[in-house]
Amino acid sequence: MLQRAAAFAPSNIALTKYWGKRDHVLNLPLAPSLSVTLAELGTLTVVAPNPDLSEDVMMVDDQELDPAGMTKVRRVLDVIRQRAGTQVKAGLRSVNTVPTARGLASSASAFAALAVAASKAYGLDLSERELSVLARTGSGSAARSVAGGYVLWHAGESQDGNDSYAERVFDSEHWPLKILVAVVADQKKKVSSTQGMKMNAAGTSPLFNAWIDQCQRDVVACQNALRDKNMRALAEVVEGNALAMHATMMANRPPLLYWQAPTVALIHAVRRLRDEGAECCFTIDAGSSVVVLCEAQDARAVSDELASVPGIEEVLQTRVGGGARLVGDAG
Ligand code: PMV
């Protein structure tokens, strides 16, 4: 049965990163990765199948989606339609509560929300694992925005990608950390993660293969630190992993440098705060903004310190949240 359906999916931040693909069409990673789910920051998407439409149409934050974005959306919808045995196109509308293209992955929540809403709209009853695989085909990190809490994305081995999915390893209550996003005031990022990963592959950076090996070890160390709720151990692996990813990019030819001066100042600020006793650590995605995880009792002091760094536009605050879910129609 075709019906209008709406879903919210949260954004996620990788604690150990996905940076390197074994398949650039299916978004199959070379290594596993681990993420934390952000509570309120994400995407709400409404999907309305409509037999009168000759093409899918999508509005994102009240603007028509560009052709490149539409190609990715159609890829996800076509898989769903094939399974549902229908050709009917859809009208889609999506609203982001994540600032786009600032090193915060709005594509992760967008494709997870799309997978959940569209599969319901086309009458499919998919498991969390199937939804994760489906979301991954739109954007790799979207695989991790279905489950919620602390999430592990298995790299998988099969060529069709059906064993490359993400699942929750700890729920949001296990370690209810605060998550601060220090948004660096610069223009939109210049190199998307899709482009960046294409540029930064084996053969172009002497560090690349070592980076992929490191990720395999870091996922295990990170999961242990989360299990033990050990911030010192978490800081070692999370910060080390992010710095190693950026080192791999910087050693690329041509080099990829996402950092701005405030990015470096934020790194030093977090290390200083930790030396002074605050339980916190940082990570950085393919952008200049810095994400800080901290214990609730330290959140105010850490946030104030980050906000005082010159060049910081704002400090967003959220917590570890649950996974993607169907919601009442937003109208
Ligand atoms: O899923 P994409 O193409 O947006 O890639 C995300 C890449 C990083 O954010 C840099 C790392 C990650 O694991 O999220």
Tab-separated table of C-alpha atoms and ligand atoms in Angstrom:
chain	number	residue	atom	x	y	z
A	1	MET	CA	0.000	0.000	0.000
A	2	LEU	CA	1.285	3.476	-0.864
A	3	GLN	CA	0.889	6.126	1.815
A	4	ARG	CA	2.389	9.389	2.963
A	5	ALA	CA	5.063	8.791	5.651
A	6	ALA	CA	7.419	10.965	7.701
A	7	ALA	CA	10.590	10.084	9.609
A	8	PHE	CA	13.190	11.856	11.729
A	9	ALA	CA	16.783	10.641	11.683
A	10	PRO	CA	19.587	11.985	13.863
A	11	SER	CA	23.005	13.059	12.704
A	12	ASN	CA	26.020	11.155	13.999
A	13	ILE	CA	29.652	11.945	14.688
A	14	ALA	CA	32.298	9.306	14.069
A	15	LEU	CA	34.527	8.508	17.044
A	16	THR	CA	36.700	6.410	14.751
A	17	LYS	CA	36.329	7.557	11.171
A	18	TYR	CA	35.145	6.239	7.844
A	19	TRP	CA	37.642	7.611	5.341
A	20	GLY	CA	38.362	5.278	2.452
A	21	LYS	CA	36.047	3.214	0.252
A	22	ARG	CA	36.378	-0.188	-1.372
A	23	ASP	CA	33.374	0.668	-3.596
A	24	HIS	CA	32.549	4.267	-4.501
A	25	VAL	CA	29.054	3.538	-5.863
A	26	LEU	CA	27.729	1.414	-3.005
A	27	ASN	CA	29.737	3.374	-0.383
A	28	LEU	CA	31.469	0.294	0.982
A	29	PRO	CA	34.194	1.206	3.496
A	30	LEU	CA	37.704	-0.210	3.743
A	31	ALA	CA	37.467	-0.282	7.549
A	32	PRO	CA	34.791	-0.377	10.253
A	33	SER	CA	33.901	2.821	12.135
A	34	LEU	CA	32.180	3.769	15.398
A	35	SER	CA	29.921	6.761	16.019
A	36	VAL	CA	27.834	8.568	18.576
A	37	THR	CA	24.290	9.665	17.710
A	38	LEU	CA	23.274	13.311	18.230
A	39	ALA	CA	19.950	13.819	20.012
A	40	GLU	CA	18.125	16.742	18.407
A	41	LEU	CA	20.274	17.520	15.388
A	42	GLY	CA	19.047	15.715	12.317
A	43	THR	CA	16.626	15.630	9.412
A	44	LEU	CA	12.848	15.311	9.140
A	45	THR	CA	11.661	13.944	5.796
A	46	VAL	CA	8.162	13.453	4.395
A	47	VAL	CA	7.665	11.091	1.441
A	48	ALA	CA	4.399	11.143	-0.526
A	49	PRO	CA	4.079	8.636	-3.411
A	50	ASN	CA	2.031	10.251	-6.171
A	51	PRO	CA	0.883	8.475	-9.384
A	52	ASP	CA	0.440	11.876	-11.078
A	53	LEU	CA	4.169	12.691	-10.928
A	54	SER	CA	6.398	11.832	-13.898
A	55	GLU	CA	9.608	12.449	-11.877
A	56	ASP	CA	10.559	12.427	-8.196
A	57	VAL	CA	10.732	15.943	-6.776
A	58	MET	CA	12.357	16.967	-3.512
A	59	MET	CA	12.471	20.186	-1.506
A	60	VAL	CA	15.226	20.517	1.106
A	61	ASP	CA	14.852	23.407	3.533
A	62	ASP	CA	12.405	24.998	1.030
A	63	GLN	CA	14.803	24.775	-1.932
A	64	GLU	CA	14.637	22.291	-4.770
A	65	LEU	CA	17.360	19.655	-4.399
A	66	ASP	CA	20.188	19.961	-6.953
A	67	PRO	CA	20.611	17.287	-9.682
A	68	ALA	CA	23.604	15.600	-7.977
A	69	GLY	CA	21.651	15.219	-4.732
A	70	MET	CA	18.572	14.062	-6.643
A	71	THR	CA	20.590	11.273	-8.326
A	72	LYS	CA	21.546	9.869	-4.916
A	73	VAL	CA	17.974	10.171	-3.610
A	74	ARG	CA	16.606	8.431	-6.712
A	75	ARG	CA	19.088	5.579	-6.242
A	76	VAL	CA	17.615	4.892	-2.775
A	77	LEU	CA	14.012	5.304	-3.997
A	78	ASP	CA	14.594	2.984	-6.979
A	79	VAL	CA	15.784	0.168	-4.702
A	80	ILE	CA	12.649	0.614	-2.591
A	81	ARG	CA	10.336	0.756	-5.631
A	82	GLN	CA	11.880	-2.345	-7.115
A	83	ARG	CA	11.270	-4.252	-3.899
A	84	ALA	CA	7.748	-2.862	-3.604
A	85	GLY	CA	6.994	-3.717	-7.244
A	86	THR	CA	5.881	-0.237	-8.275
A	87	GLN	CA	7.054	2.584	-10.563
A	88	VAL	CA	5.120	5.331	-8.777
A	89	LYS	CA	7.218	8.491	-8.215
A	90	ALA	CA	7.150	10.588	-5.062
A	91	GLY	CA	7.146	14.138	-3.787
A	92	LEU	CA	9.572	14.614	-0.891
A	93	ARG	CA	10.148	17.391	1.584
A	94	SER	CA	12.941	17.572	4.060
A	95	VAL	CA	13.961	19.927	6.874
A	96	ASN	CA	17.426	19.919	8.472
A	97	THR	CA	18.197	20.918	12.033
A	98	VAL	CA	21.914	20.411	11.300
A	99	PRO	CA	23.896	23.308	9.832
A	100	THR	CA	24.828	22.016	6.368
A	101	ALA	CA	28.355	21.634	4.964
A	102	ARG	CA	30.253	22.749	8.056
A	103	GLY	CA	31.883	19.475	8.853
A	104	LEU	CA	28.681	18.193	10.402
A	105	ALA	CA	27.295	15.344	8.350
A	106	SER	CA	23.790	16.482	7.355
A	107	SER	CA	23.869	13.839	4.603
A	108	ALA	CA	23.976	11.108	7.255
A	109	SER	CA	20.671	12.094	8.844
A	110	ALA	CA	19.172	12.973	5.437
A	111	PHE	CA	19.646	9.532	3.898
A	112	ALA	CA	18.691	7.682	7.078
A	113	ALA	CA	15.435	9.700	7.282
A	114	LEU	CA	14.838	9.033	3.580
A	115	ALA	CA	15.336	5.269	3.968
A	116	VAL	CA	12.971	5.043	6.944
A	117	ALA	CA	10.228	7.317	5.551
A	118	ALA	CA	10.326	6.020	1.966
A	119	SER	CA	10.310	2.329	2.868
A	120	LYS	CA	7.199	2.948	4.992
A	121	ALA	CA	5.605	5.086	2.252
A	122	TYR	CA	6.032	2.242	-0.246
A	123	GLY	CA	4.666	-0.359	2.156
A	124	LEU	CA	7.910	-2.215	2.978
A	125	ASP	CA	8.593	-3.570	6.440
A	126	LEU	CA	12.398	-3.520	6.658
A	127	SER	CA	14.633	-4.525	9.572
A	128	GLU	CA	17.044	-2.007	11.138
A	129	ARG	CA	19.895	-3.789	9.348
A	130	GLU	CA	18.157	-3.508	5.950
A	131	LEU	CA	17.414	0.173	6.572
A	132	SER	CA	21.071	0.769	7.442
A	133	VAL	CA	22.202	-0.886	4.179
A	134	LEU	CA	19.679	1.190	2.237
A	135	ALA	CA	20.700	4.484	3.886
A	136	ARG	CA	24.371	3.656	3.190
A	137	THR	CA	23.775	3.655	-0.560
A	138	GLY	CA	22.910	7.383	-0.347
A	139	SER	CA	25.787	8.395	1.930
A	140	GLY	CA	28.155	6.037	3.755
A	141	SER	CA	27.860	7.610	7.184
A	142	ALA	CA	24.041	7.420	6.914
A	143	ALA	CA	24.364	3.701	7.698
A	144	ARG	CA	25.188	4.827	11.273
A	145	SER	CA	22.172	7.176	11.641
A	146	VAL	CA	19.519	4.437	11.812
A	147	ALA	CA	20.307	2.647	15.091
A	148	GLY	CA	21.004	5.349	17.750
A	149	GLY	CA	23.221	5.452	20.841
A	150	TYR	CA	26.800	4.322	20.165
A	151	VAL	CA	26.919	2.630	16.772
A	152	LEU	CA	29.347	0.283	14.989
A	153	TRP	CA	29.395	0.110	11.183
A	154	HIS	CA	30.756	-3.230	9.979
A	155	ALA	CA	32.944	-2.839	6.900
A	156	GLY	CA	31.676	-6.160	5.502
A	157	GLU	CA	33.296	-8.227	2.776
A	158	SER	CA	30.644	-9.024	0.192
A	159	GLN	CA	30.553	-7.166	-3.117
A	160	ASP	CA	26.823	-6.436	-2.940
A	161	GLY	CA	27.324	-4.676	0.407
A	162	ASN	CA	24.640	-6.594	2.275
A	163	ASP	CA	27.022	-7.276	5.170
A	164	SER	CA	28.105	-3.631	5.422
A	165	TYR	CA	25.603	-2.276	7.955
A	166	ALA	CA	25.636	-0.518	11.317
A	167	GLU	CA	24.187	-1.573	14.659
A	168	ARG	CA	23.963	-0.173	18.170
A	169	VAL	CA	26.681	-1.380	20.549
A	170	PHE	CA	25.641	0.716	23.588
A	171	ASP	CA	22.427	2.643	24.068
A	172	SER	CA	22.312	6.373	24.801
A	173	GLU	CA	21.824	5.805	28.547
A	174	HIS	CA	24.969	3.687	28.848
A	175	TRP	CA	27.205	6.780	28.923
A	176	PRO	CA	25.077	9.951	28.649
A	177	LEU	CA	27.803	12.284	27.436
A	178	LYS	CA	27.224	15.847	26.271
A	179	ILE	CA	28.310	16.730	22.761
A	180	LEU	CA	29.455	20.254	21.908
A	181	VAL	CA	29.971	21.430	18.355
A	182	ALA	CA	32.285	24.441	18.044
A	183	VAL	CA	31.357	25.862	14.648
A	184	VAL	CA	34.266	27.662	13.012
A	185	ALA	CA	33.220	30.769	11.110
A	186	ASP	CA	34.447	30.052	7.606
A	187	GLN	CA	32.811	29.609	4.235
A	188	LYS	CA	31.192	26.353	3.267
A	189	LYS	CA	33.772	23.594	2.974
A	190	LYS	CA	35.413	23.385	-0.428
A	191	VAL	CA	35.996	19.656	-0.823
A	192	SER	CA	33.081	17.331	-0.013
A	193	SER	CA	33.795	14.069	1.790
A	194	THR	CA	32.862	12.200	-1.415
A	195	GLN	CA	35.471	14.150	-3.411
A	196	GLY	CA	37.973	14.025	-0.544
A	197	MET	CA	37.752	10.244	-0.230
A	198	LYS	CA	38.251	9.868	-3.985
A	199	MET	CA	41.352	12.073	-3.877
A	200	ASN	CA	42.769	10.557	-0.721
A	201	ALA	CA	43.077	6.885	-1.659
A	202	ALA	CA	45.926	4.381	-1.653
A	203	GLY	CA	48.772	5.587	-3.871
A	204	THR	CA	48.172	9.298	-3.377
A	205	SER	CA	49.051	9.445	0.335
A	206	PRO	CA	52.007	7.444	1.725
A	207	LEU	CA	50.060	7.161	4.993
A	208	PHE	CA	46.836	5.787	3.578
A	209	ASN	CA	47.337	2.036	4.037
A	210	ALA	CA	48.682	2.538	7.563
A	211	TRP	CA	45.603	4.669	8.306
A	212	ILE	CA	43.226	1.876	7.269
A	213	ASP	CA	45.136	-0.636	9.459
A	214	GLN	CA	44.969	1.792	12.379
A	215	CYS	CA	41.174	2.067	12.019
A	216	GLN	CA	40.771	-1.690	12.552
A	217	ARG	CA	42.640	-1.426	15.881
A	218	ASP	CA	40.990	1.851	16.920
A	219	VAL	CA	37.465	0.464	16.600
A	220	VAL	CA	38.315	-2.214	19.169
A	221	ALA	CA	40.063	0.228	21.538
A	222	CYS	CA	37.181	2.698	21.213
A	223	GLN	CA	34.554	0.094	21.970
A	224	ASN	CA	36.512	-0.933	25.092
A	225	ALA	CA	36.815	2.693	26.264
A	226	LEU	CA	33.071	3.172	25.787
A	227	ARG	CA	32.306	-0.071	27.631
A	228	ASP	CA	34.467	1.070	30.576
A	229	LYS	CA	33.252	4.715	30.347
A	230	ASN	CA	36.921	5.665	30.497
A	231	MET	CA	37.384	9.228	29.176
A	232	ARG	CA	41.203	9.121	29.220
A	233	ALA	CA	41.202	5.981	27.082
A	234	LEU	CA	38.468	7.411	24.853
A	235	ALA	CA	40.428	10.634	24.331
A	236	GLU	CA	43.530	8.713	23.289
A	237	VAL	CA	41.755	6.723	20.608
A	238	VAL	CA	39.219	9.327	19.390
A	239	GLU	CA	41.687	12.212	19.141
A	240	GLY	CA	44.419	9.957	17.750
A	241	ASN	CA	42.072	8.595	15.101
A	242	ALA	CA	40.868	12.036	13.953
A	243	LEU	CA	44.416	13.412	13.829
A	244	ALA	CA	45.588	10.346	11.875
A	245	MET	CA	42.779	10.830	9.330
A	246	HIS	CA	43.754	14.475	8.829
A	247	ALA	CA	47.476	13.553	8.691
A	248	THR	CA	46.642	11.120	5.874
A	249	MET	CA	44.885	13.904	3.992
A	250	MET	CA	47.653	16.438	4.600
A	251	ALA	CA	50.226	13.950	3.271
A	252	ASN	CA	48.141	13.509	0.117
A	253	ARG	CA	49.318	14.886	-3.223
A	254	PRO	CA	47.612	17.236	-3.773
A	255	PRO	CA	47.182	17.883	-0.031
A	256	LEU	CA	43.796	18.227	1.611
A	257	LEU	CA	43.699	20.670	4.510
A	258	TYR	CA	40.324	21.246	6.147
A	259	TRP	CA	41.601	23.050	9.229
A	260	GLN	CA	41.485	26.784	9.846
A	261	ALA	CA	43.434	28.633	12.557
A	262	PRO	CA	40.541	28.339	15.085
A	263	THR	CA	40.529	24.556	14.540
A	264	VAL	CA	44.072	24.339	15.953
A	265	ALA	CA	43.221	26.751	18.780
A	266	LEU	CA	40.260	24.509	19.722
A	267	ILE	CA	42.479	21.410	19.804
A	268	HIS	CA	44.804	23.147	22.248
A	269	ALA	CA	41.892	24.420	24.328
A	270	VAL	CA	40.478	20.903	24.775
A	271	ARG	CA	43.880	19.479	25.727
A	272	ARG	CA	44.375	22.279	28.250
A	273	LEU	CA	40.921	21.721	29.721
A	274	ARG	CA	41.673	18.032	30.135
A	275	ASP	CA	45.009	18.796	31.834
A	276	GLU	CA	43.044	20.966	34.254
A	277	GLY	CA	40.744	18.053	35.090
A	278	ALA	CA	37.789	18.352	32.689
A	279	GLU	CA	36.600	15.019	31.289
A	280	CYS	CA	36.520	15.784	27.578
A	281	CYS	CA	37.961	14.944	24.176
A	282	PHE	CA	37.687	16.271	20.613
A	283	THR	CA	37.178	14.982	17.113
A	284	ILE	CA	37.146	16.653	13.676
A	285	ASP	CA	35.381	15.514	10.489
A	286	ALA	CA	36.021	16.686	6.921
A	287	GLY	CA	35.693	20.330	7.877
A	288	SER	CA	37.116	22.964	10.192
A	289	SER	CA	34.624	22.632	13.075
A	290	VAL	CA	35.538	20.730	16.219
A	291	VAL	CA	33.229	18.365	18.100
A	292	VAL	CA	33.844	17.844	21.807
A	293	LEU	CA	32.482	15.036	23.963
A	294	CYS	CA	32.347	15.673	27.700
A	295	GLU	CA	30.830	14.553	30.955
A	296	ALA	CA	27.655	16.462	31.858
A	297	GLN	CA	29.213	18.152	34.905
A	298	ASP	CA	31.932	19.712	32.741
A	299	ALA	CA	29.721	20.806	29.846
A	300	ARG	CA	29.192	24.426	30.938
A	301	ALA	CA	32.867	25.173	31.604
A	302	VAL	CA	34.006	23.430	28.418
A	303	SER	CA	31.372	25.188	26.316
A	304	ASP	CA	32.328	28.621	27.706
A	305	GLU	CA	35.991	27.952	26.971
A	306	LEU	CA	35.286	26.843	23.384
A	307	ALA	CA	33.063	29.894	22.778
A	308	SER	CA	35.892	32.197	23.897
A	309	VAL	CA	38.227	30.971	21.139
A	310	PRO	CA	38.510	33.692	18.442
A	311	GLY	CA	36.793	32.766	15.162
A	312	ILE	CA	34.099	30.551	16.691
A	313	GLU	CA	30.652	31.338	15.337
A	314	GLU	CA	28.636	29.340	17.844
A	315	VAL	CA	28.823	26.351	20.143
A	316	LEU	CA	25.920	23.941	19.690
A	317	GLN	CA	25.145	21.627	22.571
A	318	THR	CA	23.421	18.284	22.418
A	319	ARG	CA	23.567	14.817	23.987
A	320	VAL	CA	23.694	11.203	22.916
A	321	GLY	CA	20.343	10.337	21.346
A	322	GLY	CA	18.200	7.532	19.970
A	323	GLY	CA	17.901	6.302	16.401
A	324	ALA	CA	15.775	7.093	13.366
A	325	ARG	CA	12.007	6.872	13.825
A	326	LEU	CA	8.705	7.313	12.035
A	327	VAL	CA	6.861	10.413	13.197
A	328	GLY	CA	3.385	11.853	12.738
A	329	ASP	CA	3.068	13.584	9.374
A	330	ALA	CA	4.535	17.083	9.510
A	331	GLY	CA	1.859	18.260	7.077
B	1	PMV	O1	29.180	9.664	4.501
B	1	PMV	P1	30.013	10.789	4.025
B	1	PMV	O2	30.325	10.686	2.574
B	1	PMV	O3	29.450	12.117	4.421
B	1	PMV	O4	31.470	10.672	4.753
B	1	PMV	C1	31.702	11.004	6.094
B	1	PMV	C2	33.165	11.152	6.357
B	1	PMV	C3	33.566	11.685	7.717
B	1	PMV	O5	32.542	12.474	8.270
B	1	PMV	C4	34.818	12.553	7.567
B	1	PMV	C5	33.932	10.558	8.675
B	1	PMV	C6	32.791	9.749	9.226
B	1	PMV	O6	33.027	8.582	9.543
B	1	PMV	O7	31.677	10.272	9.404
